[in-house]
XYZ file of C-alpha atoms in Angstrom:
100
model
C -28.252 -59.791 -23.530
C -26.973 -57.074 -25.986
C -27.230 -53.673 -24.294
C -27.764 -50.720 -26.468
C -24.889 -48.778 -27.680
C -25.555 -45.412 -25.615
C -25.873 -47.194 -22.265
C -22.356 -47.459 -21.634
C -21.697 -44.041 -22.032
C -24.384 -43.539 -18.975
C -23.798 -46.389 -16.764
C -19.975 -46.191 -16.692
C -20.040 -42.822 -14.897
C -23.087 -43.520 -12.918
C -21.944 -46.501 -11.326
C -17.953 -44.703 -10.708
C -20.435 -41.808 -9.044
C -22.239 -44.425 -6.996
C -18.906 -45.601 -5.914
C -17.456 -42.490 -5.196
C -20.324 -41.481 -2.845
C -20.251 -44.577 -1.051
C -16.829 -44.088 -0.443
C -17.607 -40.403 0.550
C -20.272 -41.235 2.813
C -18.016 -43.926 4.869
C -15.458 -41.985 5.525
C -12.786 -43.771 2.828
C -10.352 -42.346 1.031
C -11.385 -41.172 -2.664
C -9.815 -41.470 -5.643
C -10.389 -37.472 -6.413
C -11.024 -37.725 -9.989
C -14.578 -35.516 -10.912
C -17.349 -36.128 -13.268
C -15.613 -34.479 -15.958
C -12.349 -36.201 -16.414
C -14.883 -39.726 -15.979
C -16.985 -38.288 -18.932
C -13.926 -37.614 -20.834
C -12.079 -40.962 -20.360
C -15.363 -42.619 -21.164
C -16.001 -40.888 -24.403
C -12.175 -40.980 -25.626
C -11.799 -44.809 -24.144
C -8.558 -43.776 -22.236
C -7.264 -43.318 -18.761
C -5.304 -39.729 -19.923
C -7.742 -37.868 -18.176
C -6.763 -38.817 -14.830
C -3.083 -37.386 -15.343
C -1.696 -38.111 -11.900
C -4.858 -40.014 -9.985
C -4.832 -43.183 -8.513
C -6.351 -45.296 -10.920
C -6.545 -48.200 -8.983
C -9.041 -45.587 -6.513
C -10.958 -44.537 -9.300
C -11.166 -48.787 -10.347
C -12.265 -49.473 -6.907
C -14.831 -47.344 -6.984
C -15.999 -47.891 -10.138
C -16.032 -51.645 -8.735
C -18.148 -50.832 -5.736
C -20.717 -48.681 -7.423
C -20.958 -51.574 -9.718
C -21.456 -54.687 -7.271
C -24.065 -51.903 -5.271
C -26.377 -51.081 -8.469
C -26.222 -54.568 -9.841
C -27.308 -56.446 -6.836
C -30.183 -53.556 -6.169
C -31.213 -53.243 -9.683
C -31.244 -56.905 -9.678
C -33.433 -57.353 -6.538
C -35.622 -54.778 -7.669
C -36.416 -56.809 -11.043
C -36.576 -59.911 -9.106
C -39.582 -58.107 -7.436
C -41.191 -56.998 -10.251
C -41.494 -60.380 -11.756
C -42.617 -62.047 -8.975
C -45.247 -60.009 -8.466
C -45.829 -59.990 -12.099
C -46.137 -63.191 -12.048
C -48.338 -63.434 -8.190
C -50.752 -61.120 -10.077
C -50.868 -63.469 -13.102
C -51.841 -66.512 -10.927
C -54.112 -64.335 -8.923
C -55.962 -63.148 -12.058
C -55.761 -66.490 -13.591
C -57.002 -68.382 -10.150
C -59.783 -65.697 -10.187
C -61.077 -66.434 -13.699
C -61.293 -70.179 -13.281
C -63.099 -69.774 -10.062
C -65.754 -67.727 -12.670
C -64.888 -64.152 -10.138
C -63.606 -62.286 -12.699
């Protein structure tokens, strides 16, 4: 699935914030880096923002905020198509029954 060209640019940083206030909330150690140097290494493709930071921090959080929004962005499809497709047979079990 080709995503468009802007998303990156949006789910890069949202998914390093996710991790980051995981992280935050739990009590582990952060990486330190703030939304601004993330915006600028995503924009110029580099990791010279961070200057000193512990990139393997910022990568672990990055990682966590990923595996967190894919598996509940994922579920939360899942959902929707399942009851997309409950309402479907409902409908459909409805009109051949002569209810509808």
């Amino acid at each position: 699935m080709a995503l468009p060209p802007g998303f990156t640019f949006f789910a890069i940083p949202a998914q390093w914030w996710l991790g980051w206030f995981l992280f935050s909330i739990l009590g582990f150690p952060t990486s330190g880096a703030n939304w601004e140097m993330l915006k600028a290494g995503v924009q110029q493709w580099s990791w010279t923002p961070f200057g000193g930071l512990s990139i393997g921090m910022v990568s672990l959080e990055f990682a966590a905020g990923w595996m967190v929004s894919s598996v509940v962005l994922g579920s939360l499809c899942y959902g929707l198509v399942q009851l997309g497709w409950r309402m479907g047979q409902f409908l459909h079990s409805r009109k051949k029954s002569g209810k509808l």
